[in-house]
């Protein structure tokens, strides 16, 4: 894979408190990542201004707020998010069919009114921090995680969503069930030798790509590294990027 293809697949999580820190990371990492993820930490600290600031600079933003509420509330929230100009945002598949449909429909309408591209909408399946015992005993859900993830991916696809967030451990099964164009965005990526932290269902960058992931989300292994640029380049290297 050439370096540009690999770069487009890499999403760096801007899990920091301040807009200054986020902008500094974006400036340094822009040549090495195709998209930047704003999650609840930066959003709750800095608000929509942080998102708009990056979008205005032409940065592709994945807004990872994991919407999960009744359909009407999610529909209105999705409409508001579409106005921010993000490239992608997510909802929880556990919110169900009506909620996922409402999210896609309202941001489609709002984007059409504004004359901007509709943000990609993807569904969070089972968090990568949940392992099989926690899934069954703490969440009280039966069966293997894999079956639930594939079932939710199929439901998300049926609702018109563009893809899912899942562990790369489930990527091959999702790819087989949902086809070649479905986005499979995989956090829980750990380069060889990196600390797991709270992540449980982890996969290496090369493993995730081999399993069919379309995008790799990497946070701490890059942003908490002594040299984030060197760490991002190492991830691209592990993705098999050649210059
Ligand atoms: O630091 P790390 O590489 O573990 O960061 C992964 C990022 O992906 C975090 O921002 C986390 O909130 C997010 N994420 C996740 N698992 C999901 C969905 C999002 O780890 N299922």
Coordinates of C-alpha atoms and ligand atoms in Angstrom, one line a residue:
X1 CA 0.0 0.0 0.0
X2 CA 1.4 3.4 -0.8
X3 CA 1.8 6.0 2.0
X4 CA -1.1 8.1 0.9
X5 CA -3.6 5.2 1.0
X6 CA -2.3 4.3 4.5
X7 CA -2.5 7.9 5.6
X8 CA -6.2 8.1 4.6
X9 CA -7.0 5.1 6.8
X10 CA -5.3 6.5 9.9
X11 CA -7.5 8.5 12.3
X12 CA -5.7 10.1 15.3
X13 CA -7.8 10.5 18.4
X14 CA -7.3 14.1 19.9
X15 CA -7.9 13.0 23.4
X16 CA -6.7 16.2 25.1
X17 CA -8.3 19.0 27.1
X18 CA -7.5 22.1 25.2
X19 CA -7.9 23.4 21.7
X20 CA -4.3 24.6 21.7
X21 CA -3.1 21.0 22.4
X22 CA -5.4 19.7 19.7
X23 CA -4.2 22.2 17.1
X24 CA -0.6 21.5 17.9
X25 CA -1.1 17.8 17.4
X26 CA -3.1 18.4 14.1
X27 CA -0.3 20.7 12.8
X28 CA 2.4 18.1 13.5
X29 CA 0.4 15.0 12.4
X30 CA -1.5 16.4 9.4
X31 CA 1.0 14.9 6.9
X32 CA 0.5 11.5 8.5
X33 CA -3.2 11.1 9.2
X34 CA -6.3 11.4 7.1
X35 CA -8.7 12.3 9.8
X36 CA -8.7 13.5 13.4
X37 CA -11.2 12.3 16.0
X38 CA -12.7 14.6 18.6
X39 CA -14.2 12.7 21.4
X40 CA -16.1 13.6 24.5
X41 CA -13.0 14.8 26.4
X42 CA -12.2 17.7 24.0
X43 CA -15.8 18.3 23.1
X44 CA -17.0 18.6 26.7
X45 CA -14.1 20.8 27.5
X46 CA -14.1 23.2 24.5
X47 CA -17.5 22.7 22.9
X48 CA -18.4 23.0 19.2
X49 CA -15.9 25.8 18.6
X50 CA -13.1 23.2 18.7
X51 CA -14.8 21.2 16.0
X52 CA -15.6 24.2 13.8
X53 CA -12.1 25.5 14.2
X54 CA -10.6 22.3 12.8
X55 CA -13.3 22.0 10.1
X56 CA -12.6 25.6 9.0
X57 CA -8.9 24.7 8.6
X58 CA -9.9 21.9 6.2
X59 CA -9.3 19.1 8.6
X60 CA -11.5 16.1 8.3
X61 CA -13.1 15.5 11.7
X62 CA -14.7 12.4 13.1
X63 CA -16.9 13.5 15.9
X64 CA -17.0 10.6 18.4
X65 CA -19.9 11.5 20.7
X66 CA -21.6 8.1 20.6
X67 CA -25.2 9.4 20.5
X68 CA -27.6 7.2 22.3
X69 CA -31.1 8.5 23.2
X70 CA -34.7 8.3 22.0
X71 CA -35.1 8.8 18.2
X72 CA -36.4 12.4 18.4
X73 CA -33.5 13.6 20.5
X74 CA -30.9 11.9 18.4
X75 CA -32.5 13.2 15.2
X76 CA -32.3 16.8 16.5
X77 CA -28.7 16.3 17.7
X78 CA -27.7 14.8 14.4
X79 CA -29.1 17.8 12.6
X80 CA -27.1 20.1 14.8
X81 CA -23.9 18.0 14.3
X82 CA -24.4 18.1 10.5
X83 CA -24.1 21.9 10.7
X84 CA -20.7 21.8 12.2
X85 CA -19.2 20.4 9.0
X86 CA -17.9 17.2 10.4
X87 CA -16.9 14.4 8.0
X88 CA -18.2 11.6 10.2
X89 CA -20.0 11.1 13.6
X90 CA -21.4 8.1 15.4
X91 CA -24.4 6.8 17.3
X92 CA -24.8 3.6 19.4
X93 CA -26.2 0.6 17.6
X94 CA -27.9 -0.3 20.9
X95 CA -30.2 2.7 20.3
X96 CA -32.0 0.6 17.8
X97 CA -33.5 0.8 14.4
X98 CA -35.7 3.9 14.7
X99 CA -32.9 5.9 16.4
X100 CA -30.3 5.0 13.7
X101 CA -32.7 5.8 10.9
X102 CA -33.6 9.1 12.4
X103 CA -29.9 10.1 12.7
X104 CA -29.1 9.4 9.1
X105 CA -32.3 11.0 7.8
X106 CA -32.1 14.2 9.8
X107 CA -28.4 14.9 8.9
X108 CA -29.2 14.0 5.2
X109 CA -31.9 16.6 5.2
X110 CA -29.9 19.3 7.0
X111 CA -26.9 18.8 4.7
X112 CA -29.1 19.1 1.7
X113 CA -30.5 22.4 3.0
X114 CA -27.0 23.7 3.6
X115 CA -25.6 22.3 0.4
X116 CA -22.8 20.4 2.1
X117 CA -21.9 16.7 1.9
X118 CA -23.8 14.6 4.4
X119 CA -21.5 13.4 7.2
X120 CA -20.8 9.7 7.3
X121 CA -22.8 8.1 10.1
X122 CA -21.5 5.0 11.8
X123 CA -22.7 2.8 14.6
X124 CA -20.7 1.9 17.7
X125 CA -21.2 -1.8 18.3
X126 CA -19.5 -3.3 21.4
X127 CA -16.8 -1.1 23.0
X128 CA -13.3 -2.3 22.5
X129 CA -12.8 -2.0 26.3
X130 CA -15.3 -4.8 26.9
X131 CA -14.1 -8.4 26.9
X132 CA -16.2 -11.6 26.7
X133 CA -16.6 -12.1 30.5
X134 CA -17.7 -8.5 31.0
X135 CA -20.1 -8.7 28.0
X136 CA -21.8 -11.8 29.5
X137 CA -21.6 -11.2 33.2
X138 CA -21.6 -7.4 33.7
X139 CA -23.8 -6.3 30.7
X140 CA -25.9 -9.5 31.0
X141 CA -25.8 -10.1 27.2
X142 CA -25.7 -13.7 26.0
X143 CA -23.5 -15.3 23.4
X144 CA -20.2 -14.3 21.8
X145 CA -19.4 -10.7 21.3
X146 CA -18.7 -11.4 17.6
X147 CA -22.3 -12.5 17.0
X148 CA -23.7 -9.3 18.6
X149 CA -21.3 -7.1 16.7
X150 CA -22.2 -8.7 13.3
X151 CA -25.9 -8.5 14.1
X152 CA -25.6 -4.8 15.0
X153 CA -23.5 -4.1 11.9
X154 CA -26.2 -5.7 9.7
X155 CA -28.9 -3.6 11.5
X156 CA -26.8 -0.5 11.0
X157 CA -26.5 -1.2 7.3
X158 CA -30.2 -1.9 6.9
X159 CA -30.8 1.5 8.5
X160 CA -28.7 3.3 5.9
X161 CA -25.6 3.9 8.1
X162 CA -22.2 4.0 6.4
X163 CA -20.4 1.7 8.7
X164 CA -19.6 0.7 12.3
X165 CA -17.1 1.1 15.0
X166 CA -15.8 -2.3 16.2
X167 CA -12.7 -4.1 17.2
X168 CA -10.6 -5.4 14.4
X169 CA -11.1 -8.8 16.0
X170 CA -14.6 -8.7 14.4
X171 CA -13.6 -6.9 11.2
X172 CA -13.3 -10.0 9.0
X173 CA -16.8 -11.3 9.9
X174 CA -18.3 -7.8 9.5
X175 CA -16.6 -7.4 6.1
X176 CA -18.0 -10.8 5.0
X177 CA -21.6 -9.9 6.1
X178 CA -21.8 -6.3 5.1
X179 CA -19.8 -6.1 1.9
X180 CA -16.8 -4.3 0.5
X181 CA -18.0 -0.7 0.8
X182 CA -19.1 -0.8 4.5
X183 CA -16.9 1.3 6.7
X184 CA -15.2 -0.6 9.6
X185 CA -13.6 1.8 11.9
X186 CA -11.4 0.1 14.5
X187 CA -10.2 1.5 17.8
X188 CA -8.2 -0.7 20.1
X189 CA -5.2 -0.6 17.8
X190 CA -2.0 -1.3 19.5
X191 CA 1.3 -1.2 17.6
X192 CA 3.7 -4.0 18.5
X193 CA 4.9 -3.5 22.1
X194 CA 2.5 -0.7 23.0
X195 CA 0.7 -0.6 26.3
X196 CA -3.0 -1.8 26.2
X197 CA -4.3 0.7 28.8
X198 CA -8.0 0.0 29.2
X199 CA -8.4 -1.6 25.8
X200 CA -9.2 -5.3 25.8
X201 CA -10.0 -6.4 22.2
X202 CA -6.8 -5.1 20.7
X203 CA -5.2 -5.8 17.3
X204 CA -2.0 -4.5 15.6
X205 CA -2.1 -2.1 12.7
X206 CA -1.2 -4.8 10.2
X207 CA -3.7 -7.3 11.7
X208 CA -6.5 -4.7 11.5
X209 CA -5.9 -4.1 7.8
X210 CA -5.5 -7.8 7.0
X211 CA -8.9 -8.4 8.7
X212 CA -10.6 -5.8 6.5
X213 CA -10.7 -2.6 8.6
X214 CA -11.3 0.5 6.5
X215 CA -10.0 2.9 9.2
X216 CA -7.7 2.6 12.2
X217 CA -8.3 4.8 15.2
X218 CA -5.1 5.4 17.3
X219 CA -5.0 7.6 20.4
X220 CA -2.5 7.1 23.2
X221 CA 0.1 5.1 21.2
X222 CA 0.6 8.3 19.1
X223 CA -0.5 11.3 21.1
X224 CA 1.1 10.2 24.4
X225 CA 4.4 9.1 22.7
X226 CA 7.5 11.1 23.4
X227 CA 7.6 12.0 19.7
X228 CA 4.0 11.7 18.2
X229 CA 5.3 12.2 14.6
X230 CA 7.7 9.4 14.9
X231 CA 5.0 7.2 16.5
X232 CA 2.5 8.0 13.7
X233 CA 5.2 7.2 11.1
X234 CA 5.8 3.9 12.9
X235 CA 2.1 3.0 12.8
X236 CA 2.0 3.8 9.0
X237 CA 5.1 1.6 8.7
X238 CA 3.3 -1.2 10.5
X239 CA 0.3 -0.7 8.1
X240 CA 2.7 -1.6 5.3
X241 CA 3.0 1.9 3.9
X242 CA 5.7 2.3 1.4
X243 CA 6.9 5.7 0.2
Ligands
LIG1 O1 -5.9 5.8 23.2 P1 -6.6 4.8 22.4 O2 -5.8 4.4 21.1 O3 -7.1 3.6 23.2 O4 -7.9 5.6 21.9 C1 -9.0 5.0 21.2 C2 -10.0 6.0 21.0 O5 -11.1 5.5 20.4 C3 -10.5 6.7 22.3 O6 -10.7 8.1 21.9 C4 -11.8 6.0 22.5 O7 -12.8 6.9 23.1 C5 -12.3 5.7 21.1 N1 -13.2 4.5 21.0 C6 -12.9 3.2 21.5 N2 -13.7 2.2 21.4 C7 -14.9 2.4 20.8 C8 -15.2 3.6 20.3 C9 -14.3 4.7 20.4 O8 -11.8 3.0 22.0 N3 -15.7 1.4 20.6

